[in-house]
Tab-separated table of C-alpha atoms in Angstrom:
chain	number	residue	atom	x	y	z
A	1	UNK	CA	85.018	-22.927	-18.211
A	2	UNK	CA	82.581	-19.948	-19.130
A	3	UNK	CA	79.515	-19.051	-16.981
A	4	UNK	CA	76.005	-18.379	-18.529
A	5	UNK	CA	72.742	-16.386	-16.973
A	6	UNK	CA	69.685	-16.124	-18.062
A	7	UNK	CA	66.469	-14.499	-16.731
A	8	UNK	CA	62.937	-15.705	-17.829
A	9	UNK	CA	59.365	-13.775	-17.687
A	10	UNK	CA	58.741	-14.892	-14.052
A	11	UNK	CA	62.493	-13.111	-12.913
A	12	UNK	CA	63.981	-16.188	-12.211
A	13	UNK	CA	67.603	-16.351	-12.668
A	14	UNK	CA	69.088	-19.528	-14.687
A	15	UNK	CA	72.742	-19.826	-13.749
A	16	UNK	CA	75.286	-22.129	-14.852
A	17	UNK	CA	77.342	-22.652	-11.862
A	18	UNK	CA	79.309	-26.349	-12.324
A	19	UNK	CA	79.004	-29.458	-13.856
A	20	UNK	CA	79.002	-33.061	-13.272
A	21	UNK	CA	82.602	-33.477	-13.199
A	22	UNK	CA	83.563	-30.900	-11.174
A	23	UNK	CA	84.030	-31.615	-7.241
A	24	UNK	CA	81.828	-31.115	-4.090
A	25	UNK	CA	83.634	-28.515	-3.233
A	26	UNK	CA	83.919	-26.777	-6.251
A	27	UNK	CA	80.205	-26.711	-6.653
A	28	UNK	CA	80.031	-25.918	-3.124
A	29	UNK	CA	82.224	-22.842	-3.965
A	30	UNK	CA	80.430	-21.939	-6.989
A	31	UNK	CA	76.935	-22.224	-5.631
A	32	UNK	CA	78.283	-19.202	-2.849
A	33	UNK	CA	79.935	-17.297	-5.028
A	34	UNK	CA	76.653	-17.395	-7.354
A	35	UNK	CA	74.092	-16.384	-3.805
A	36	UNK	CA	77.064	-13.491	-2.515
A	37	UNK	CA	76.973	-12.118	-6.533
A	38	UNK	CA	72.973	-11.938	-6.247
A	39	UNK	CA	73.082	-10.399	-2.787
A	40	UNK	CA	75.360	-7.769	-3.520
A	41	UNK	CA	74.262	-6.749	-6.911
A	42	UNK	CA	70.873	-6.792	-5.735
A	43	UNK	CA	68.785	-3.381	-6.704
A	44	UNK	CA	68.978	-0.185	-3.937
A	45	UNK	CA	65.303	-0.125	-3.428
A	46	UNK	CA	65.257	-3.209	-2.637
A	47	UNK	CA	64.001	-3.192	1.022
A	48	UNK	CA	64.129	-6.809	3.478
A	49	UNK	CA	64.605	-10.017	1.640
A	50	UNK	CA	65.210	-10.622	-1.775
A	51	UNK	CA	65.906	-13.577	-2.656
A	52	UNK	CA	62.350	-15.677	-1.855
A	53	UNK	CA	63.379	-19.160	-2.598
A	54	UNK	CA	66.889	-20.659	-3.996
A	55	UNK	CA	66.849	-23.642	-5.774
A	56	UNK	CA	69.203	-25.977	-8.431
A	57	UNK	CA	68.811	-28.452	-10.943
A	58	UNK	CA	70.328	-30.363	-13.523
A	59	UNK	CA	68.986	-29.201	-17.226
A	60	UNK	CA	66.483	-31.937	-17.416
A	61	UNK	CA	65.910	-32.617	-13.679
A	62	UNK	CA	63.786	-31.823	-10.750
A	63	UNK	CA	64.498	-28.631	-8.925
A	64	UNK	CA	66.298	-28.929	-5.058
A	65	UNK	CA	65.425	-26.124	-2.557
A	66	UNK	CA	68.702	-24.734	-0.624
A	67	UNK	CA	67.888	-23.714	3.023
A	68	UNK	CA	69.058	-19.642	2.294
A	69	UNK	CA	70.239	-19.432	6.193
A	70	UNK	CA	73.014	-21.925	5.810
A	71	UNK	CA	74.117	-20.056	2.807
A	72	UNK	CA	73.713	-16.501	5.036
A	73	UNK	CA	76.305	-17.480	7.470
């Protein structure tokens, strides 16, 4: 499968990180591998936190916050 970002006016990232077909865990896997790419690539002067909220949705569907500290650990 191929991967797709996007950012919009308001700097919010639009990542394509599984679909429906794939597995918990592969989504699971995806989803971290998605937050560790954004912490590590994040900009130098970028001082404290950076990511403010982290959240996923289908295309047409409500967003779902993700508690950021069990993704931290």
């Amino acid at each position: 499968d191929r991967s797709s970002a996007a950012s919009d006016v308001y700097k919010r990232q639009h990542i394509l990180f599984g679909k429906m077909d794939f597995t918990e865990e592969a989504l699971h896997e995806n989803l971290r591998s998605v937050y560790d790419s954004i912490q590590t690539n994040k900009p130098s002067g970028v001082k404290g936190k950076y990511l403010k909220t982290f959240k996923i949705c289908t295309t047409m569907g409500p967003s779902i916050n993700i508690d950021i500290s069990n993704l931290d650990s």
